[in-house]
Amino acid sequence: NNNHQAAFWDDPLPSNATHSSRFRIYQSYGIHPRYLGEHPKNDLLRLRDFIQTRPMVAVGECGLDLLNQEQIGSQREIFAEQVKLANEFHLPLILHSRQMDQPLF
């Protein structure tokens, strides 16, 4: 379950997803570059807290997206901080790149 919009991080999983023994849902949390929100630095603090308190398997979906071109500077900053969090807590990243492959890598 890729939770990449901070505005929805507190929403519960759909009830049908938690009642079946045939499915296992693994969580990831991240700040998608198209959905930075009004206070992305506060979202980074929440993300750190989630990493420490919730079972999760990856950070992301995070990266750079040219469709949100007016916020490229913020995207780079928030992406770099998510990379640091993933490294600090030994988690993989789920990357997003839309027409920004070279700058991302």
mmCIF file of C-alpha atoms in Angstrom:
data_model
loop_
_atom_site.group_PDB
_atom_site.id
_atom_site.type_symbol
_atom_site.label_atom_id
_atom_site.label_comp_id
_atom_site.label_asym_id
_atom_site.label_seq_id
_atom_site.Cartn_x
_atom_site.Cartn_y
_atom_site.Cartn_z
ATOM 1 C CA ASN A 1 0.000 0.000 0.000
ATOM 2 C CA ASN A 2 1.844 3.061 -1.286
ATOM 3 C CA ASN A 3 0.906 6.003 0.935
ATOM 4 C CA HIS A 4 2.471 8.856 -1.006
ATOM 5 C CA GLN A 5 0.151 11.721 -0.058
ATOM 6 C CA ALA A 6 0.642 12.954 3.489
ATOM 7 C CA ALA A 7 -2.948 14.189 3.610
ATOM 8 C CA PHE A 8 -4.114 10.545 3.553
ATOM 9 C CA TRP A 9 -1.534 8.918 5.818
ATOM 10 C CA ASP A 10 -3.992 8.549 8.684
ATOM 11 C CA ASP A 11 -6.752 6.942 6.588
ATOM 12 C CA PRO A 12 -7.353 3.316 7.577
ATOM 13 C CA LEU A 13 -6.843 0.478 5.149
ATOM 14 C CA PRO A 14 -9.995 -0.680 3.353
ATOM 15 C CA SER A 15 -11.751 -3.243 5.524
ATOM 16 C CA ASN A 16 -11.676 -5.906 2.812
ATOM 17 C CA ALA A 17 -7.884 -5.617 2.668
ATOM 18 C CA THR A 18 -7.382 -6.564 6.307
ATOM 19 C CA HIS A 19 -9.795 -9.509 6.666
ATOM 20 C CA SER A 20 -8.457 -11.960 4.132
ATOM 21 C CA SER A 21 -5.730 -14.371 5.112
ATOM 22 C CA ARG A 22 -4.754 -14.708 1.429
ATOM 23 C CA PHE A 23 -3.381 -11.177 1.249
ATOM 24 C CA ARG A 24 -0.614 -9.403 3.055
ATOM 25 C CA ILE A 25 -0.449 -5.655 2.703
ATOM 26 C CA TYR A 26 2.891 -3.989 3.229
ATOM 27 C CA GLN A 27 3.035 -0.267 3.880
ATOM 28 C CA SER A 28 5.239 2.408 2.417
ATOM 29 C CA TYR A 29 5.037 6.105 3.223
ATOM 30 C CA GLY A 30 6.536 8.966 1.314
ATOM 31 C CA ILE A 31 6.047 12.457 -0.049
ATOM 32 C CA HIS A 32 5.282 12.317 -3.767
ATOM 33 C CA PRO A 33 6.713 15.288 -5.701
ATOM 34 C CA ARG A 34 3.336 16.185 -7.192
ATOM 35 C CA TYR A 35 1.627 16.280 -3.791
ATOM 36 C CA LEU A 36 3.992 18.293 -1.613
ATOM 37 C CA GLY A 37 1.200 19.997 0.300
ATOM 38 C CA GLU A 38 1.441 23.293 2.133
ATOM 39 C CA HIS A 39 3.939 22.214 4.800
ATOM 40 C CA PRO A 40 6.245 19.528 3.380
ATOM 41 C CA LYS A 41 8.832 20.002 6.141
ATOM 42 C CA ASN A 42 6.168 19.139 8.717
ATOM 43 C CA ASP A 43 5.331 16.098 6.597
ATOM 44 C CA LEU A 44 8.997 15.067 6.795
ATOM 45 C CA LEU A 45 8.762 15.161 10.604
ATOM 46 C CA ARG A 46 5.626 13.011 10.456
ATOM 47 C CA LEU A 47 7.363 10.637 8.063
ATOM 48 C CA ARG A 48 10.252 10.208 10.511
ATOM 49 C CA ASP A 49 7.745 9.435 13.259
ATOM 50 C CA PHE A 50 5.929 6.918 11.048
ATOM 51 C CA ILE A 51 9.189 5.142 10.226
ATOM 52 C CA GLN A 52 9.865 4.752 13.933
ATOM 53 C CA THR A 53 6.350 3.742 14.994
ATOM 54 C CA ARG A 54 4.661 1.916 12.095
ATOM 55 C CA PRO A 55 5.641 -1.247 10.310
ATOM 56 C CA MET A 56 6.713 -0.188 6.841
ATOM 57 C CA VAL A 57 8.854 -1.692 4.131
ATOM 58 C CA ALA A 58 9.974 1.350 2.113
ATOM 59 C CA VAL A 59 10.102 5.133 1.873
ATOM 60 C CA GLY A 60 8.246 6.538 -1.088
ATOM 61 C CA GLU A 61 6.998 7.079 -3.597
ATOM 62 C CA CYS A 62 9.371 10.033 -3.806
ATOM 63 C CA GLY A 63 11.434 11.765 -6.454
ATOM 64 C CA LEU A 64 11.092 14.546 -9.034
ATOM 65 C CA ASP A 65 8.230 15.406 -11.374
ATOM 66 C CA LEU A 66 8.417 17.985 -14.162
ATOM 67 C CA LEU A 67 4.614 18.369 -14.139
ATOM 68 C CA ASN A 68 5.013 20.221 -10.837
ATOM 69 C CA GLN A 69 7.743 22.427 -12.302
ATOM 70 C CA GLU A 70 7.068 25.471 -10.103
ATOM 71 C CA GLN A 71 8.155 23.460 -7.062
ATOM 72 C CA ILE A 72 11.298 21.786 -8.441
ATOM 73 C CA GLY A 73 13.473 23.386 -5.741
ATOM 74 C CA SER A 74 11.198 22.097 -2.983
ATOM 75 C CA GLN A 75 10.946 18.713 -4.684
ATOM 76 C CA ARG A 76 14.733 18.358 -4.662
ATOM 77 C CA GLU A 77 14.960 19.313 -0.997
ATOM 78 C CA ILE A 78 12.158 16.996 0.129
ATOM 79 C CA PHE A 79 13.502 14.145 -2.016
ATOM 80 C CA ALA A 80 17.013 14.537 -0.564
ATOM 81 C CA GLU A 81 15.598 14.410 2.974
ATOM 82 C CA GLN A 82 13.646 11.244 2.170
ATOM 83 C CA VAL A 83 16.812 9.630 0.813
ATOM 84 C CA LYS A 84 18.526 10.491 4.105
ATOM 85 C CA LEU A 85 15.657 8.950 6.100
ATOM 86 C CA ALA A 86 15.737 5.780 4.015
ATOM 87 C CA ASN A 87 19.490 5.481 4.553
ATOM 88 C CA GLU A 88 19.254 6.206 8.258
ATOM 89 C CA PHE A 89 16.600 3.520 8.810
ATOM 90 C CA HIS A 90 17.946 1.058 6.204
ATOM 91 C CA LEU A 91 14.797 1.133 4.059
ATOM 92 C CA PRO A 92 14.567 0.962 0.273
ATOM 93 C CA LEU A 93 13.138 3.836 -1.761
ATOM 94 C CA ILE A 94 10.225 3.762 -4.152
ATOM 95 C CA LEU A 95 11.265 6.298 -6.791
ATOM 96 C CA HIS A 96 9.116 8.516 -8.975
ATOM 97 C CA SER A 97 10.536 10.376 -11.952
ATOM 98 C CA ARG A 98 8.569 12.141 -14.635
ATOM 99 C CA GLN A 99 10.813 13.678 -17.287
ATOM 100 C CA MET A 100 13.505 14.213 -14.631
ATOM 101 C CA ASP A 101 15.600 11.047 -14.903
ATOM 102 C CA GLN A 102 19.019 12.729 -15.232
ATOM 103 C CA PRO A 103 18.511 15.228 -12.375
ATOM 104 C CA LEU A 104 17.057 12.475 -10.186
ATOM 105 C CA PHE A 105 19.983 10.109 -10.595
#
